[in-house]
Tab-separated table of C-alpha atoms and ligand atoms in Angstrom:
chain	number	residue	atom	x	y	z
A	1	UNK	CA	3.967	0.508	-32.966
A	2	UNK	CA	4.122	2.545	-29.826
A	3	UNK	CA	7.449	3.655	-28.543
A	4	UNK	CA	7.438	1.359	-25.401
A	5	UNK	CA	6.445	-1.656	-27.356
A	6	UNK	CA	9.387	-0.940	-29.642
A	7	UNK	CA	11.917	-0.666	-26.622
A	8	UNK	CA	10.630	-3.945	-25.227
A	9	UNK	CA	11.138	-5.828	-28.544
A	10	UNK	CA	14.502	-4.279	-29.055
A	11	UNK	CA	15.518	-5.261	-25.546
A	12	UNK	CA	14.605	-8.863	-26.558
A	13	UNK	CA	11.870	-9.302	-23.862
A	14	UNK	CA	8.806	-11.353	-24.736
A	15	UNK	CA	5.735	-9.969	-22.860
A	16	UNK	CA	3.573	-13.046	-22.935
A	17	UNK	CA	-0.047	-12.513	-22.177
A	18	UNK	CA	-1.125	-14.017	-18.784
A	19	UNK	CA	-2.816	-17.276	-19.736
A	20	UNK	CA	-2.685	-18.996	-16.239
A	21	UNK	CA	-3.249	-16.189	-13.663
A	22	UNK	CA	-6.375	-14.213	-14.241
A	23	UNK	CA	-6.306	-11.824	-11.056
A	24	UNK	CA	-2.852	-11.301	-9.549
A	25	UNK	CA	-4.354	-8.902	-6.857
A	26	UNK	CA	-5.870	-11.793	-5.257
A	27	UNK	CA	-2.606	-13.428	-4.584
A	28	UNK	CA	-1.247	-10.435	-2.958
A	29	UNK	CA	-0.411	-10.670	0.857
A	30	UNK	CA	-2.539	-7.787	1.605
A	31	UNK	CA	-5.541	-9.174	0.231
A	32	UNK	CA	-8.009	-10.740	2.643
A	33	UNK	CA	-10.474	-13.212	1.084
A	34	UNK	CA	-14.172	-12.777	2.074
A	35	UNK	CA	-14.024	-16.038	3.892
A	36	UNK	CA	-10.891	-17.485	5.700
A	37	UNK	CA	-10.638	-21.247	5.111
A	38	UNK	CA	-10.572	-23.401	8.186
A	39	UNK	CA	-10.864	-20.452	10.553
A	40	UNK	CA	-14.543	-20.597	11.552
A	41	UNK	CA	-13.618	-21.587	15.107
A	42	UNK	CA	-11.277	-18.631	15.880
A	43	UNK	CA	-13.661	-16.320	13.958
A	44	UNK	CA	-16.468	-17.543	16.224
A	45	UNK	CA	-14.331	-17.195	19.298
A	46	UNK	CA	-13.552	-13.467	18.479
A	47	UNK	CA	-17.246	-12.780	17.902
A	48	UNK	CA	-18.267	-14.331	21.073
A	49	UNK	CA	-15.665	-12.305	23.170
A	50	UNK	CA	-16.316	-8.957	21.275
A	51	UNK	CA	-20.075	-9.150	21.081
A	52	UNK	CA	-20.352	-7.651	24.549
A	53	UNK	CA	-18.490	-4.581	23.563
A	54	UNK	CA	-21.257	-3.680	21.297
A	55	UNK	CA	-24.292	-5.143	23.241
A	56	UNK	CA	-23.124	-4.137	26.776
A	57	UNK	CA	-20.355	-1.485	25.914
A	58	UNK	CA	-17.818	-3.632	27.688
A	59	UNK	CA	-14.141	-2.973	26.993
A	60	UNK	CA	-12.764	-6.526	25.880
A	61	UNK	CA	-9.163	-7.709	25.304
A	62	UNK	CA	-7.957	-10.521	23.409
A	63	UNK	CA	-4.479	-11.880	22.386
A	64	UNK	CA	-3.959	-13.840	18.960
A	65	UNK	CA	-0.769	-15.832	18.812
A	66	UNK	CA	0.593	-18.494	16.403
A	67	UNK	CA	3.684	-18.992	14.128
A	68	UNK	CA	4.318	-17.438	10.886
A	69	UNK	CA	1.724	-17.587	8.188
A	70	UNK	CA	-1.232	-19.056	10.342
A	71	UNK	CA	-3.510	-16.112	9.452
A	72	UNK	CA	-3.281	-13.941	12.604
A	73	UNK	CA	-3.178	-10.618	10.473
A	74	UNK	CA	-5.844	-11.707	8.075
A	75	UNK	CA	-8.075	-13.150	10.911
A	76	UNK	CA	-7.997	-9.825	12.721
A	77	UNK	CA	-8.812	-7.835	9.536
A	78	UNK	CA	-11.644	-10.058	8.304
A	79	UNK	CA	-12.968	-10.115	11.780
A	80	UNK	CA	-13.011	-6.290	11.995
A	81	UNK	CA	-14.645	-5.986	8.599
A	82	UNK	CA	-17.424	-8.508	9.224
A	83	UNK	CA	-17.995	-7.370	12.893
A	84	UNK	CA	-18.418	-3.702	11.632
A	85	UNK	CA	-21.107	-4.962	9.190
A	86	UNK	CA	-22.918	-7.066	11.846
A	87	UNK	CA	-23.003	-4.127	14.330
A	88	UNK	CA	-24.050	-1.752	11.412
A	89	UNK	CA	-27.240	-3.905	10.906
A	90	UNK	CA	-27.949	-3.412	14.642
A	91	UNK	CA	-27.679	0.331	14.311
A	92	UNK	CA	-24.331	0.339	16.236
A	93	UNK	CA	-21.198	2.138	15.052
A	94	UNK	CA	-17.975	0.034	15.149
A	95	UNK	CA	-14.618	1.406	13.975
A	96	UNK	CA	-11.334	-0.325	14.051
A	97	UNK	CA	-7.686	0.601	13.675
A	98	UNK	CA	-5.035	-1.952	12.631
A	99	UNK	CA	-1.632	-0.833	13.658
A	100	UNK	CA	1.429	-2.604	12.755
A	101	UNK	CA	3.890	-2.200	15.619
A	102	UNK	CA	6.912	-3.038	13.621
A	103	UNK	CA	6.491	0.302	11.730
A	104	UNK	CA	4.814	2.072	14.743
A	105	UNK	CA	6.656	0.989	17.839
A	106	UNK	CA	5.981	4.065	20.222
A	107	UNK	CA	2.698	4.964	22.045
A	108	UNK	CA	2.291	8.304	20.243
A	109	UNK	CA	2.758	6.806	16.830
A	110	UNK	CA	0.341	4.053	17.465
A	111	UNK	CA	-2.199	6.533	18.942
A	112	UNK	CA	-1.840	8.853	15.925
A	113	UNK	CA	-2.854	5.986	13.696
A	114	UNK	CA	-5.837	5.320	15.827
A	115	UNK	CA	-6.965	9.006	16.044
A	116	UNK	CA	-6.585	9.327	12.224
A	117	UNK	CA	-9.859	7.359	12.115
A	118	UNK	CA	-11.593	10.128	13.869
A	119	UNK	CA	-9.569	13.239	13.175
A	120	UNK	CA	-7.556	13.004	10.009
A	121	UNK	CA	-4.361	15.071	9.922
A	122	UNK	CA	-4.106	15.091	13.817
A	123	UNK	CA	-0.832	16.852	14.335
A	124	UNK	CA	2.190	14.371	14.776
A	125	UNK	CA	3.759	16.190	17.680
A	126	UNK	CA	2.716	18.520	20.593
A	127	UNK	CA	0.446	16.013	22.446
A	128	UNK	CA	1.448	13.650	25.176
A	129	UNK	CA	0.056	10.047	25.320
A	130	UNK	CA	-2.188	10.841	28.062
A	131	UNK	CA	-3.716	13.875	26.040
A	132	UNK	CA	-4.142	11.764	22.988
A	133	UNK	CA	-6.019	9.088	24.928
A	134	UNK	CA	-8.277	11.907	26.460
A	135	UNK	CA	-9.003	13.154	22.808
A	136	UNK	CA	-9.753	9.671	21.757
A	137	UNK	CA	-12.083	9.159	24.732
A	138	UNK	CA	-14.106	12.256	23.711
A	139	UNK	CA	-14.395	11.137	20.154
A	140	UNK	CA	-15.737	7.698	21.385
A	141	UNK	CA	-18.261	9.195	23.744
A	142	UNK	CA	-19.497	11.955	21.411
A	143	UNK	CA	-20.231	9.425	18.529
A	144	UNK	CA	-21.085	6.442	20.755
A	145	UNK	CA	-18.346	4.390	19.008
A	146	UNK	CA	-17.243	0.836	19.806
A	147	UNK	CA	-13.510	0.960	18.866
A	148	UNK	CA	-11.394	-2.156	18.324
A	149	UNK	CA	-7.590	-1.504	18.220
A	150	UNK	CA	-5.516	-4.202	16.681
A	151	UNK	CA	-1.822	-4.130	17.722
A	152	UNK	CA	-0.212	-6.387	15.127
A	153	UNK	CA	3.337	-7.533	15.988
A	154	UNK	CA	2.557	-6.201	19.408
A	155	UNK	CA	5.887	-7.732	20.957
A	156	UNK	CA	7.945	-5.095	18.900
A	157	UNK	CA	5.968	-2.326	20.690
A	158	UNK	CA	6.603	-3.792	24.055
A	159	UNK	CA	10.161	-4.425	23.416
A	160	UNK	CA	10.762	-0.910	22.203
A	161	UNK	CA	8.556	1.155	24.410
A	162	UNK	CA	7.455	-1.110	27.372
A	163	UNK	CA	3.965	-2.250	28.274
A	164	UNK	CA	2.475	1.213	29.296
A	165	UNK	CA	0.340	1.729	26.283
A	166	UNK	CA	-1.250	-1.888	26.627
A	167	UNK	CA	-1.900	-1.003	30.336
A	168	UNK	CA	-3.636	2.381	29.382
A	169	UNK	CA	-5.657	0.857	26.616
A	170	UNK	CA	-6.683	-2.073	28.697
A	171	UNK	CA	-7.912	0.236	31.513
A	172	UNK	CA	-9.333	2.776	29.214
A	173	UNK	CA	-12.451	4.081	30.774
A	174	UNK	CA	-12.787	1.377	33.454
A	175	UNK	CA	-14.178	4.255	35.571
A	176	UNK	CA	-16.687	5.944	33.184
A	177	UNK	CA	-20.274	6.458	34.147
A	178	UNK	CA	-22.389	3.336	33.417
A	179	UNK	CA	-24.823	3.757	30.751
A	180	UNK	CA	-22.545	5.208	28.325
A	181	UNK	CA	-22.703	3.718	24.821
A	182	UNK	CA	-19.045	3.341	23.802
A	183	UNK	CA	-16.262	0.941	24.291
A	184	UNK	CA	-12.577	0.279	23.377
A	185	UNK	CA	-11.547	-3.232	22.802
A	186	UNK	CA	-7.875	-4.352	22.248
A	187	UNK	CA	-6.770	-7.294	20.037
A	188	UNK	CA	-2.952	-8.023	20.488
A	189	UNK	CA	-1.389	-9.997	17.881
A	190	UNK	CA	1.971	-11.748	17.932
A	191	UNK	CA	3.945	-14.748	16.883
A	192	UNK	CA	5.546	-14.945	20.281
A	193	UNK	CA	3.251	-16.143	23.157
A	194	UNK	CA	2.251	-13.183	25.447
A	195	UNK	CA	3.922	-14.490	28.583
A	196	UNK	CA	7.118	-14.399	26.797
A	197	UNK	CA	7.387	-10.721	26.195
A	198	UNK	CA	5.199	-9.398	29.030
A	199	UNK	CA	6.531	-8.916	32.643
A	200	UNK	CA	4.565	-10.671	35.389
A	201	UNK	CA	3.001	-7.342	36.537
A	202	UNK	CA	1.613	-6.562	33.175
A	203	UNK	CA	0.456	-10.048	32.520
A	204	UNK	CA	-1.539	-9.790	35.851
A	205	UNK	CA	-3.249	-6.595	34.907
A	206	UNK	CA	-4.172	-8.337	31.637
A	207	UNK	CA	-5.330	-11.521	33.268
A	208	UNK	CA	-8.779	-11.167	31.990
A	209	UNK	CA	-7.364	-11.299	28.371
A	210	UNK	CA	-8.861	-14.021	26.306
A	211	UNK	CA	-6.109	-16.077	24.521
A	212	UNK	CA	-6.564	-17.446	20.939
A	213	UNK	CA	-3.751	-19.723	19.665
A	214	UNK	CA	-3.858	-20.437	15.970
A	215	UNK	CA	-2.181	-23.614	15.118
A	216	UNK	CA	-0.091	-24.291	12.130
A	217	UNK	CA	-2.237	-25.350	8.979
A	218	UNK	CA	-2.277	-29.096	8.332
A	219	UNK	CA	-1.816	-30.337	4.765
A	220	UNK	CA	-5.459	-30.757	4.349
A	221	UNK	CA	-6.043	-27.240	5.273
A	222	UNK	CA	-3.522	-25.921	3.047
A	223	UNK	CA	-4.999	-27.719	0.230
A	224	UNK	CA	-8.142	-25.814	0.996
A	225	UNK	CA	-6.422	-22.641	1.288
A	226	UNK	CA	-4.578	-23.152	-2.156
A	227	UNK	CA	-7.926	-24.284	-3.846
A	228	UNK	CA	-9.689	-21.054	-2.681
A	229	UNK	CA	-6.804	-18.948	-4.391
A	230	UNK	CA	-6.968	-21.199	-7.482
A	231	UNK	CA	-10.732	-20.389	-7.828
A	232	UNK	CA	-10.056	-16.642	-7.085
A	233	UNK	CA	-7.156	-15.860	-9.154
A	234	UNK	CA	-6.440	-18.488	-11.933
A	235	UNK	CA	-8.002	-19.189	-15.292
A	236	UNK	CA	-10.339	-22.301	-15.182
A	237	UNK	CA	-8.582	-25.667	-16.042
A	238	UNK	CA	-5.026	-24.366	-15.376
A	239	UNK	CA	-4.405	-25.898	-11.920
A	240	UNK	CA	-5.676	-29.414	-11.342
A	241	UNK	CA	-6.218	-31.079	-8.067
A	242	UNK	CA	-2.941	-33.124	-8.103
A	243	UNK	CA	-1.041	-29.782	-8.320
A	244	UNK	CA	-3.018	-28.329	-5.379
A	245	UNK	CA	-2.275	-31.502	-3.401
A	246	UNK	CA	1.420	-31.304	-4.422
A	247	UNK	CA	1.684	-27.774	-3.278
A	248	UNK	CA	-0.207	-28.499	0.129
A	249	UNK	CA	2.209	-31.300	0.711
A	250	UNK	CA	5.390	-29.313	0.094
A	251	UNK	CA	4.039	-26.530	2.318
A	252	UNK	CA	2.798	-28.641	5.156
A	253	UNK	CA	6.300	-28.947	6.649
A	254	UNK	CA	5.847	-25.343	7.714
A	255	UNK	CA	2.224	-25.100	7.961
A	256	UNK	CA	2.419	-21.463	6.633
A	257	UNK	CA	-0.285	-20.207	4.309
A	258	UNK	CA	1.794	-17.464	2.979
A	259	UNK	CA	4.490	-20.042	1.828
A	260	UNK	CA	1.812	-22.012	0.009
A	261	UNK	CA	0.221	-19.108	-1.745
A	262	UNK	CA	3.712	-17.911	-2.875
A	263	UNK	CA	4.454	-21.327	-4.342
A	264	UNK	CA	1.122	-21.219	-6.146
A	265	UNK	CA	1.776	-17.777	-7.611
A	266	UNK	CA	5.408	-18.552	-8.693
A	267	UNK	CA	4.221	-21.951	-10.259
A	268	UNK	CA	1.672	-19.972	-12.300
A	269	UNK	CA	4.318	-17.543	-13.438
A	270	UNK	CA	6.633	-20.170	-14.371
A	271	UNK	CA	3.977	-22.048	-16.263
A	272	UNK	CA	3.045	-18.935	-18.171
A	273	UNK	CA	6.733	-18.126	-19.048
A	274	UNK	CA	7.042	-21.594	-20.246
A	275	UNK	CA	4.085	-21.068	-22.706
A	276	UNK	CA	2.159	-24.041	-20.969
A	277	UNK	CA	-1.442	-24.015	-20.662
A	278	UNK	CA	-1.459	-25.432	-17.247
A	279	UNK	CA	0.868	-25.779	-14.102
A	280	UNK	CA	2.828	-29.071	-14.144
A	281	UNK	CA	4.756	-30.789	-11.320
A	282	UNK	CA	7.915	-29.340	-12.609
A	283	UNK	CA	6.754	-25.786	-12.280
A	284	UNK	CA	5.925	-26.391	-8.861
A	285	UNK	CA	9.357	-27.918	-7.980
A	286	UNK	CA	11.030	-24.869	-9.595
A	287	UNK	CA	8.800	-22.648	-7.824
A	288	UNK	CA	9.532	-24.316	-4.515
A	289	UNK	CA	13.239	-23.678	-4.900
A	290	UNK	CA	12.684	-20.088	-5.847
A	291	UNK	CA	10.068	-19.444	-3.080
A	292	UNK	CA	12.131	-20.950	-0.477
A	293	UNK	CA	15.183	-18.835	-1.101
A	294	UNK	CA	13.162	-15.600	-1.220
A	295	UNK	CA	11.076	-16.466	1.951
A	296	UNK	CA	14.344	-17.718	3.772
A	297	UNK	CA	16.171	-14.530	2.802
A	298	UNK	CA	13.510	-12.349	3.993
A	299	UNK	CA	13.284	-14.220	7.315
A	300	UNK	CA	17.059	-14.161	7.924
A	301	UNK	CA	17.177	-10.403	7.107
A	302	UNK	CA	14.508	-9.702	9.848
A	303	UNK	CA	16.485	-11.650	12.547
A	304	UNK	CA	18.130	-9.781	15.437
A	305	UNK	CA	21.800	-10.192	15.920
A	306	UNK	CA	21.656	-12.847	18.781
A	307	UNK	CA	19.091	-14.838	16.718
A	308	UNK	CA	21.454	-14.993	13.816
A	309	UNK	CA	24.387	-15.982	15.965
A	310	UNK	CA	22.342	-18.775	17.460
A	311	UNK	CA	21.312	-19.870	13.983
A	312	UNK	CA	24.887	-19.693	12.597
A	313	UNK	CA	26.034	-22.001	15.437
A	314	UNK	CA	23.267	-24.526	14.401
A	315	UNK	CA	24.170	-24.198	10.729
A	316	UNK	CA	27.797	-24.929	11.336
A	317	UNK	CA	27.020	-27.951	13.436
A	318	UNK	CA	24.343	-29.505	11.092
A	319	UNK	CA	26.794	-29.657	7.998
A	320	UNK	CA	27.489	-33.318	8.761
A	321	UNK	CA	24.567	-34.317	11.026
A	322	UNK	CA	20.853	-34.552	10.612
A	323	UNK	CA	19.919	-33.449	14.187
A	324	UNK	CA	21.289	-31.790	17.264
A	325	UNK	CA	20.181	-31.257	20.943
A	326	UNK	CA	19.645	-27.863	22.361
A	327	UNK	CA	22.767	-28.345	24.750
A	328	UNK	CA	24.823	-29.010	21.663
A	329	UNK	CA	23.317	-25.910	19.887
A	330	UNK	CA	23.965	-23.728	22.857
A	331	UNK	CA	27.707	-24.755	22.894
A	332	UNK	CA	27.973	-23.981	19.234
A	333	UNK	CA	26.429	-20.587	19.849
A	334	UNK	CA	28.945	-19.764	22.481
A	335	UNK	CA	31.767	-20.609	20.103
A	336	UNK	CA	30.221	-18.325	17.411
A	337	UNK	CA	29.561	-15.520	19.936
A	338	UNK	CA	33.403	-15.602	20.821
A	339	UNK	CA	34.226	-15.444	17.145
A	340	UNK	CA	32.154	-12.368	16.833
A	341	UNK	CA	33.268	-10.793	20.125
A	342	UNK	CA	29.695	-11.083	21.608
A	343	UNK	CA	28.795	-11.907	25.125
A	344	UNK	CA	26.649	-15.109	24.989
A	345	UNK	CA	23.324	-14.603	26.550
A	346	UNK	CA	22.082	-16.964	29.275
A	347	UNK	CA	20.358	-20.201	28.894
A	348	UNK	CA	16.744	-18.974	29.134
A	349	UNK	CA	17.460	-16.416	26.358
A	350	UNK	CA	18.946	-18.932	24.260
A	351	UNK	CA	15.842	-21.016	24.554
A	352	UNK	CA	13.884	-18.027	23.481
A	353	UNK	CA	16.082	-17.557	20.421
A	354	UNK	CA	15.341	-21.225	19.580
A	355	UNK	CA	11.714	-20.654	19.860
A	356	UNK	CA	11.544	-17.678	17.611
A	357	UNK	CA	13.778	-19.550	15.064
A	358	UNK	CA	11.334	-22.420	15.323
A	359	UNK	CA	8.332	-20.150	14.897
A	360	UNK	CA	9.866	-18.760	11.655
A	361	UNK	CA	10.346	-22.194	10.335
A	362	UNK	CA	14.099	-21.737	10.211
A	363	UNK	CA	14.746	-24.652	12.471
A	364	UNK	CA	12.564	-27.574	13.490
A	365	UNK	CA	12.142	-28.088	17.195
A	366	UNK	CA	10.717	-31.201	18.809
A	367	UNK	CA	10.743	-32.646	22.154
A	368	UNK	CA	13.418	-35.432	22.683
A	369	UNK	CA	12.269	-39.086	22.019
A	370	UNK	CA	12.573	-41.926	24.471
A	371	UNK	CA	15.768	-42.522	26.255
A	372	UNK	CA	16.840	-38.957	26.182
A	373	UNK	CA	17.089	-37.170	29.439
A	374	UNK	CA	15.371	-34.027	30.703
A	375	UNK	CA	13.805	-31.309	28.895
A	376	UNK	CA	15.884	-31.611	25.665
A	377	UNK	CA	14.554	-30.690	22.356
A	378	UNK	CA	15.798	-31.937	19.130
A	379	UNK	CA	16.805	-29.438	16.463
A	380	UNK	CA	16.490	-30.089	12.640
A	381	UNK	CA	17.158	-27.877	9.615
A	382	UNK	CA	14.003	-28.002	7.347
A	383	UNK	CA	15.147	-28.216	3.785
A	384	UNK	CA	17.798	-25.506	4.004
A	385	UNK	CA	21.285	-26.922	3.139
A	386	UNK	CA	23.266	-26.083	6.108
A	387	UNK	CA	26.261	-24.768	3.964
A	388	UNK	CA	23.938	-22.259	2.203
A	389	UNK	CA	22.389	-21.118	5.324
A	390	UNK	CA	25.919	-20.427	6.861
A	391	UNK	CA	27.033	-18.463	3.787
A	392	UNK	CA	23.946	-16.290	3.898
A	393	UNK	CA	24.360	-15.591	7.571
A	394	UNK	CA	27.888	-14.739	7.251
A	395	UNK	CA	27.126	-12.486	4.389
A	396	UNK	CA	24.484	-10.666	6.311
A	397	UNK	CA	26.854	-10.373	9.269
A	398	UNK	CA	29.192	-8.706	6.869
A	399	UNK	CA	32.139	-11.013	7.171
A	400	UNK	CA	32.217	-13.351	4.238
B	1	ATP	N1	-7.307	-19.342	6.534
B	1	ATP	C1	-6.958	-18.768	5.460
B	1	ATP	N2	-7.767	-18.687	4.402
B	1	ATP	C2	-7.217	-17.999	3.298
B	1	ATP	N3	-5.959	-17.384	3.244
B	1	ATP	C3	-5.315	-17.352	4.398
B	1	ATP	C4	-5.753	-18.027	5.595
B	1	ATP	N4	-4.748	-17.969	6.421
B	1	ATP	C5	-3.706	-17.280	5.890
B	1	ATP	N5	-4.115	-16.937	4.616
B	1	ATP	C6	-3.268	-16.175	3.665
B	1	ATP	O1	-1.871	-16.369	3.950
B	1	ATP	C7	-1.098	-15.210	3.915
B	1	ATP	C8	-0.458	-15.104	5.348
B	1	ATP	O2	-1.493	-14.840	6.243
B	1	ATP	P1	-1.291	-13.794	7.405
B	1	ATP	O3	-0.381	-12.700	6.951
B	1	ATP	O4	-2.582	-13.456	8.158
B	1	ATP	O5	-0.413	-14.647	8.545
B	1	ATP	P2	0.394	-14.174	9.877
B	1	ATP	O6	-0.098	-15.306	10.825
B	1	ATP	O7	-0.235	-12.834	10.240
B	1	ATP	O8	1.750	-14.283	9.498
B	1	ATP	P3	3.006	-13.374	10.164
B	1	ATP	O9	3.316	-14.124	11.575
B	1	ATP	O10	4.232	-13.612	9.314
B	1	ATP	O11	2.696	-12.019	10.403
B	1	ATP	C9	-1.984	-14.065	3.586
B	1	ATP	O12	-1.961	-13.775	2.243
B	1	ATP	C10	-3.490	-14.621	3.831
B	1	ATP	O13	-4.363	-14.043	3.187
B	2	MG	MG1	0.890	-11.064	10.353
């Protein structure tokens, strides 16, 4: 017996061989399947816009928006990979840089990542944004490259550093000599619609931007996504159709593929730990409870302070009721702000908080039914017990 095995036995662990999941890497969030399920339409739209960047060296711009887990990041990555291959067959060189603006939220840090594609070890200081853009231009010209820059979570960049980089990249080379064989296209990705975080002046300079809105997945689409992962990552015969349908039905409330894949993975782990040879409904139920709390916690942790205050107001109000109007929620938010010595933000901003909480699936938002006046939305809490939500938020805000 090797020393490590000995330690495990002494500690009382039982390291069961994986009988359910065959390839855990295919369930990883960074893994992008060769084909995205039910996303042929958006893929085709990306292709029809960006085709001319290669064929006519035209700089193109596109914005992809949609709520959490609708496949924005995977779509942009899959597209870049496939597009590069398509162009390669035509003897054209396509390069792409995917930048997550949550981790790179200033123009130099974004450009550093882009330049890394052409000049690894480019010094991380000493060059201005304008100089970096000029160096990038030289690389593209010299090697006739068609570059796609994907700015994922672009709203974070704009919030932190303003829209200047978007402006420069979208005007990149507008005045170059005709006949040159390079281009720079921009794909902006965000949960928030672009008109919510870009000022009117920037919006008008970006007005030729093509918009691609990804809808939440339907139950049927989620079933297709789950089925694909079962085929890729599970031993044959371990997940039957009823289980796939059950997972799809649970996740359809959010339309979020990440949530569905996580429930599938957790169900597989539970079945394995149980010594079962397939996933049963009880594994899925248990996985749902577990996944829900993990996903919710990470979403809550990512919220800004004002969003937390807005959600806390809602959670307090919802203890004894099943829905509330936005007006009621705003009052509850004002009271919570007083308690935390914060100045409540205006009506428009409060509406934005509700939108982003809705996009994250932390609240349900729907337009008011008949008989209710004005532009009122109805707020619900999907599946999260109000009390638990309140406790978690209080804990995060450090005053339990
Ligand atoms: N159409 C699809 N087919 C197969 N897998 C998908 C599809 N859409 C999303 N997924 C998977 O779901 C997970 C979440 O997708 P992705 O990260 O692209 O969502 P997103 O819209 O970028 O979410 P967020 O707003 O949180 O960044 C990933 O594991 C991805 O592979
Ligand atoms: Mg994403």
